[in-house]
Structures are given as C-alpha cells and as structure tokens.
mmCIF file of C-alpha atoms and ligand atoms in Angstrom:
data_model
loop_
_atom_site.group_PDB
_atom_site.id
_atom_site.type_symbol
_atom_site.label_atom_id
_atom_site.label_comp_id
_atom_site.label_asym_id
_atom_site.label_seq_id
_atom_site.Cartn_x
_atom_site.Cartn_y
_atom_site.Cartn_z
ATOM 1 C CA MET A 1 -40.754 -38.293 7.920
ATOM 2 C CA LYS A 2 -39.695 -39.605 4.719
ATOM 3 C CA PRO A 3 -38.590 -36.342 2.197
ATOM 4 C CA VAL A 4 -40.600 -34.970 -0.457
ATOM 5 C CA PHE A 5 -39.089 -35.700 -4.254
ATOM 6 C CA VAL A 6 -39.083 -32.541 -6.194
ATOM 7 C CA LEU A 7 -39.030 -34.088 -9.691
ATOM 8 C CA ASN A 8 -37.790 -31.793 -12.478
ATOM 9 C CA GLY A 9 -37.939 -33.191 -16.023
ATOM 10 C CA PRO A 10 -36.243 -32.246 -19.514
ATOM 11 C CA ASN A 11 -34.715 -28.635 -20.382
ATOM 12 C CA LEU A 12 -35.037 -27.413 -16.677
ATOM 13 C CA ASN A 13 -31.488 -27.381 -16.508
ATOM 14 C CA LEU A 14 -31.182 -24.630 -18.594
ATOM 15 C CA LEU A 15 -33.728 -22.686 -16.252
ATOM 16 C CA GLY A 16 -32.604 -18.904 -16.211
ATOM 17 C CA LEU A 17 -31.006 -19.180 -19.799
ATOM 18 C CA ARG A 18 -33.603 -20.778 -21.577
ATOM 19 C CA GLU A 19 -36.582 -18.526 -22.752
ATOM 20 C CA PRO A 20 -36.378 -16.149 -19.826
ATOM 21 C CA ALA A 21 -39.437 -14.315 -21.125
ATOM 22 C CA VAL A 22 -41.537 -17.668 -20.270
ATOM 23 C CA TYR A 23 -39.744 -19.194 -17.288
ATOM 24 C CA GLY A 24 -37.890 -16.030 -15.727
ATOM 25 C CA THR A 25 -34.431 -15.383 -14.457
ATOM 26 C CA ALA A 26 -34.237 -17.883 -11.927
ATOM 27 C CA THR A 27 -31.845 -20.979 -12.316
ATOM 28 C CA LEU A 28 -32.614 -24.284 -11.357
ATOM 29 C CA LYS A 29 -30.182 -24.064 -8.067
ATOM 30 C CA ASP A 30 -32.265 -20.550 -7.415
ATOM 31 C CA VAL A 31 -35.609 -22.976 -7.600
ATOM 32 C CA GLU A 32 -33.957 -25.604 -5.559
ATOM 33 C CA ARG A 33 -32.557 -23.161 -2.873
ATOM 34 C CA ARG A 34 -36.298 -21.774 -2.641
ATOM 35 C CA CYS A 35 -37.983 -25.205 -2.129
ATOM 36 C CA ARG A 36 -35.060 -26.338 0.709
ATOM 37 C CA ASP A 37 -36.082 -22.805 2.552
ATOM 38 C CA HIS A 38 -39.818 -23.096 2.133
ATOM 39 C CA ALA A 39 -39.526 -26.971 2.783
ATOM 40 C CA ALA A 40 -37.550 -25.992 6.246
ATOM 41 C CA THR A 41 -40.207 -23.550 7.208
ATOM 42 C CA LEU A 42 -42.776 -26.671 7.078
ATOM 43 C CA GLY A 43 -40.577 -28.909 8.264
ATOM 44 C CA LEU A 44 -40.281 -31.081 5.387
ATOM 45 C CA ASP A 45 -37.124 -32.541 3.983
ATOM 46 C CA VAL A 46 -36.508 -32.078 0.311
ATOM 47 C CA ASP A 47 -34.772 -34.578 -2.390
ATOM 48 C CA PHE A 48 -34.167 -32.198 -5.417
ATOM 49 C CA ARG A 49 -33.466 -33.825 -8.594
ATOM 50 C CA GLN A 50 -33.400 -33.234 -12.411
ATOM 51 C CA SER A 51 -33.194 -35.576 -15.479
ATOM 52 C CA ASN A 52 -33.449 -34.944 -19.483
ATOM 53 C CA HIS A 53 -34.365 -38.798 -19.561
ATOM 54 C CA GLU A 54 -37.804 -40.038 -19.177
ATOM 55 C CA GLY A 55 -36.689 -43.634 -18.159
ATOM 56 C CA GLU A 56 -34.852 -41.921 -14.964
ATOM 57 C CA LEU A 57 -37.585 -40.205 -13.947
ATOM 58 C CA VAL A 58 -39.662 -43.302 -14.245
ATOM 59 C CA THR A 59 -36.773 -45.050 -12.254
ATOM 60 C CA TRP A 60 -36.686 -42.173 -9.674
ATOM 61 C CA ILE A 61 -40.973 -42.304 -8.836
ATOM 62 C CA HIS A 62 -40.642 -45.861 -8.239
ATOM 63 C CA ALA A 63 -37.893 -45.250 -5.719
ATOM 64 C CA ALA A 64 -40.400 -42.529 -4.120
ATOM 65 C CA ARG A 65 -42.786 -45.515 -3.427
ATOM 66 C CA GLU A 66 -40.112 -46.724 -0.681
ATOM 67 C CA GLN A 67 -38.519 -43.575 0.158
ATOM 68 C CA ALA A 68 -40.608 -40.522 -0.108
ATOM 69 C CA SER A 69 -43.849 -38.994 1.426
ATOM 70 C CA GLY A 70 -44.718 -37.318 -1.550
ATOM 71 C CA ILE A 71 -43.959 -36.136 -4.756
ATOM 72 C CA ALA A 72 -43.770 -32.678 -6.764
ATOM 73 C CA ILE A 73 -43.078 -32.959 -10.408
ATOM 74 C CA ASN A 74 -42.260 -30.542 -12.927
ATOM 75 C CA ALA A 75 -42.084 -33.106 -15.787
ATOM 76 C CA GLY A 76 -41.476 -30.325 -18.684
ATOM 77 C CA ALA A 77 -42.432 -31.860 -21.896
ATOM 78 C CA TYR A 78 -42.872 -34.987 -20.908
ATOM 79 C CA THR A 79 -45.908 -33.674 -19.170
ATOM 80 C CA HIS A 80 -47.705 -33.551 -22.617
ATOM 81 C CA THR A 81 -46.469 -36.922 -24.066
ATOM 82 C CA SER A 82 -45.809 -39.552 -21.392
ATOM 83 C CA VAL A 83 -47.788 -42.426 -20.327
ATOM 84 C CA ALA A 84 -45.073 -43.982 -18.643
ATOM 85 C CA LEU A 85 -44.905 -40.864 -16.268
ATOM 86 C CA HIS A 86 -48.500 -41.456 -15.776
ATOM 87 C CA ASP A 87 -48.332 -45.056 -14.897
ATOM 88 C CA ALA A 88 -45.540 -44.623 -12.744
ATOM 89 C CA LEU A 89 -47.171 -42.127 -10.928
ATOM 90 C CA LYS A 90 -50.194 -43.845 -10.398
ATOM 91 C CA ALA A 91 -47.982 -47.171 -9.289
ATOM 92 C CA ALA A 92 -46.352 -44.817 -6.537
ATOM 93 C CA ASP A 93 -49.463 -44.414 -4.845
ATOM 94 C CA LEU A 94 -48.408 -41.250 -3.074
ATOM 95 C CA PRO A 95 -49.793 -37.766 -2.521
ATOM 96 C CA ALA A 96 -48.416 -35.966 -5.681
ATOM 97 C CA VAL A 97 -48.424 -32.548 -7.418
ATOM 98 C CA GLU A 98 -47.925 -31.681 -10.985
ATOM 99 C CA VAL A 99 -46.062 -28.347 -11.296
ATOM 100 C CA HIS A 100 -45.336 -25.861 -14.086
ATOM 101 C CA LEU A 101 -43.545 -22.350 -13.936
ATOM 102 C CA SER A 102 -45.819 -21.221 -16.893
ATOM 103 C CA ASN A 103 -49.344 -21.287 -17.272
ATOM 104 C CA VAL A 104 -49.754 -23.964 -20.014
ATOM 105 C CA HIS A 105 -53.306 -23.276 -20.626
ATOM 106 C CA LYS A 106 -52.078 -19.637 -22.099
ATOM 107 C CA ARG A 107 -49.809 -21.114 -24.080
ATOM 108 C CA GLU A 108 -49.653 -23.352 -27.556
ATOM 109 C CA ALA A 109 -52.671 -25.850 -27.761
ATOM 110 C CA PHE A 110 -49.929 -29.036 -27.406
ATOM 111 C CA ARG A 111 -49.483 -27.903 -23.668
ATOM 112 C CA HIS A 112 -52.900 -27.829 -22.926
ATOM 113 C CA HIS A 113 -53.162 -31.615 -22.271
ATOM 114 C CA SER A 114 -51.112 -33.249 -19.554
ATOM 115 C CA PHE A 115 -51.079 -37.076 -19.123
ATOM 116 C CA LEU A 116 -50.010 -36.623 -15.754
ATOM 117 C CA ALA A 117 -52.872 -34.628 -14.228
ATOM 118 C CA PRO A 118 -55.318 -37.633 -14.012
ATOM 119 C CA ALA A 119 -52.534 -39.518 -11.794
ATOM 120 C CA VAL A 120 -51.643 -36.873 -9.355
ATOM 121 C CA THR A 121 -53.816 -35.224 -6.335
ATOM 122 C CA GLY A 122 -53.512 -31.597 -8.029
ATOM 123 C CA VAL A 123 -51.784 -29.186 -10.276
ATOM 124 C CA ILE A 124 -50.204 -25.995 -10.093
ATOM 125 C CA CYS A 125 -49.090 -23.878 -12.862
ATOM 126 C CA GLY A 126 -48.382 -20.372 -13.758
ATOM 127 C CA PHE A 127 -46.954 -18.629 -10.509
ATOM 128 C CA GLY A 128 -43.043 -19.039 -11.734
ATOM 129 C CA VAL A 129 -40.926 -20.473 -9.295
ATOM 130 C CA GLU A 130 -43.666 -19.833 -6.352
ATOM 131 C CA SER A 131 -45.555 -22.868 -7.993
ATOM 132 C CA TYR A 132 -42.805 -24.968 -6.294
ATOM 133 C CA VAL A 133 -43.574 -23.395 -3.387
ATOM 134 C CA LEU A 134 -47.507 -24.073 -3.576
ATOM 135 C CA ALA A 135 -46.650 -27.284 -4.166
ATOM 136 C CA LEU A 136 -44.893 -28.100 -1.178
ATOM 137 C CA THR A 137 -47.401 -26.322 0.887
ATOM 138 C CA ALA A 138 -50.072 -28.369 -0.558
ATOM 139 C CA LEU A 139 -48.095 -31.639 0.146
ATOM 140 C CA HIS A 140 -47.507 -30.608 3.605
ATOM 141 C CA SER A 141 -51.107 -30.004 3.929
ATOM 142 C CA ILE A 142 -52.406 -33.433 2.619
ATOM 143 C CA LEU A 143 -49.442 -35.193 4.791
ATOM 144 C CA SER A 144 -50.354 -33.347 8.001
ATOM 145 C CA ALA A 145 -54.077 -34.506 7.369
ATOM 146 C CA ASN A 146 -53.020 -37.843 6.855
ATOM 147 C CA LYS A 147 -51.078 -37.787 10.027
ATOM 148 C CA LYS A 148 -54.259 -36.771 11.956
ATOM 149 C CA GLY A 149 -56.439 -38.850 10.138
HETATM 150 C C1 DQA B 1 -42.967 -26.559 -18.320
HETATM 151 C C2 DQA B 1 -44.083 -26.378 -19.074
HETATM 152 C C3 DQA B 1 -44.018 -27.185 -20.369
HETATM 153 O O1 DQA B 1 -44.801 -27.299 -21.349
HETATM 154 C C4 DQA B 1 -42.514 -27.082 -20.937
HETATM 155 O O2 DQA B 1 -42.418 -27.911 -21.986
HETATM 156 C C5 DQA B 1 -41.383 -27.038 -19.972
HETATM 157 C C6 DQA B 1 -41.795 -26.384 -18.738
HETATM 158 C C7 DQA B 1 -43.104 -25.079 -17.003
HETATM 159 O O3 DQA B 1 -42.623 -25.428 -15.986
HETATM 160 O O4 DQA B 1 -43.953 -24.077 -17.599
HETATM 161 O O5 DQA B 1 -40.528 -27.621 -20.184
HETATM 162 O O6 DQA B 1 -43.374 -27.753 -17.598
#
C-alpha cells in the first residue's frame, strides 16, 4: 500500500520548545517516532514532513494524490486561514484527518474556525501526541474498509 502522508505546518518544528504548557515537551522528532512505531503496528508506511511554507504544504498535498493512500495533517495556524489548503485537500480526494495537539475549541476564538475541516474526513484534537496516533488508527480503519468494499 502507498504510505500515509503525515504533514505538519508552521512552527511545529519548534515543538518541545514552543509553549510547552500548551503543546507539551515532546519534539517533532518524538512525534515522528511515535507515528512510525504506531504505523508499524498497523502495517502502514508513514511519510512524515514539516514545512513553514503554505505553498510547500499545497505541493505535498498535490503529490499525495498520486503517492499516498491517505493524509494526516496538522496545518498549525494555516488551519484557521488557508483556503489554499482547503482546496488542495479537496483536490487530493483521499481519506484525510485534520490533527491538532491542543483542543483548539478550548482556546482563543480565532482557533475555533477551521478551513480544513469541511475538506477532510474527520478532525482529531486535544490529545497531544496521541492525536496523531488516533489519526493513523482512523486512516487505517478507513483504508481497510475501502479495501474490503
Ligand atoms: C495546533 C493548533 C493551532 O491553532 C496552532 O496555530 C498550532 C498548533 C495544534 O496542534 O494544537 O500551531 O495546530
């Protein structure tokens, strides 16, 4: 099976250093390791990437159309601003999960709206690093059901 793309947006390279009270002390490398370990138990391959640039994330979602079986995306602040990522996810036409470490609904009002949510299969937020694990489990369920169907 093609890999699942796990895409990370702006400022997530600073995970572990950045606002640890909100985002925890795990680094992005730790998140990647947790994703790879969990994906291995599910029999999934993971292609894990991070960019601070909206256009690069758009390009990776376009690549996913051909190269990936599904997408887990933590778009960081672009979640709340980016019509381009919404359109790219629609165009990718793949099972996709929007992921957040924090519970964005408990936070500032500007984080309550997501441009991505209407373009993805589902949204998981508020479970820290486990949000990524839950997203991979969800993608695995969808992909297994699609294979059977
Ligand atoms: C985030 C939540 C966003 O609102 C914020 O801009 C981030 C991280 C999260 O994982 O909780 O950069 O996506």
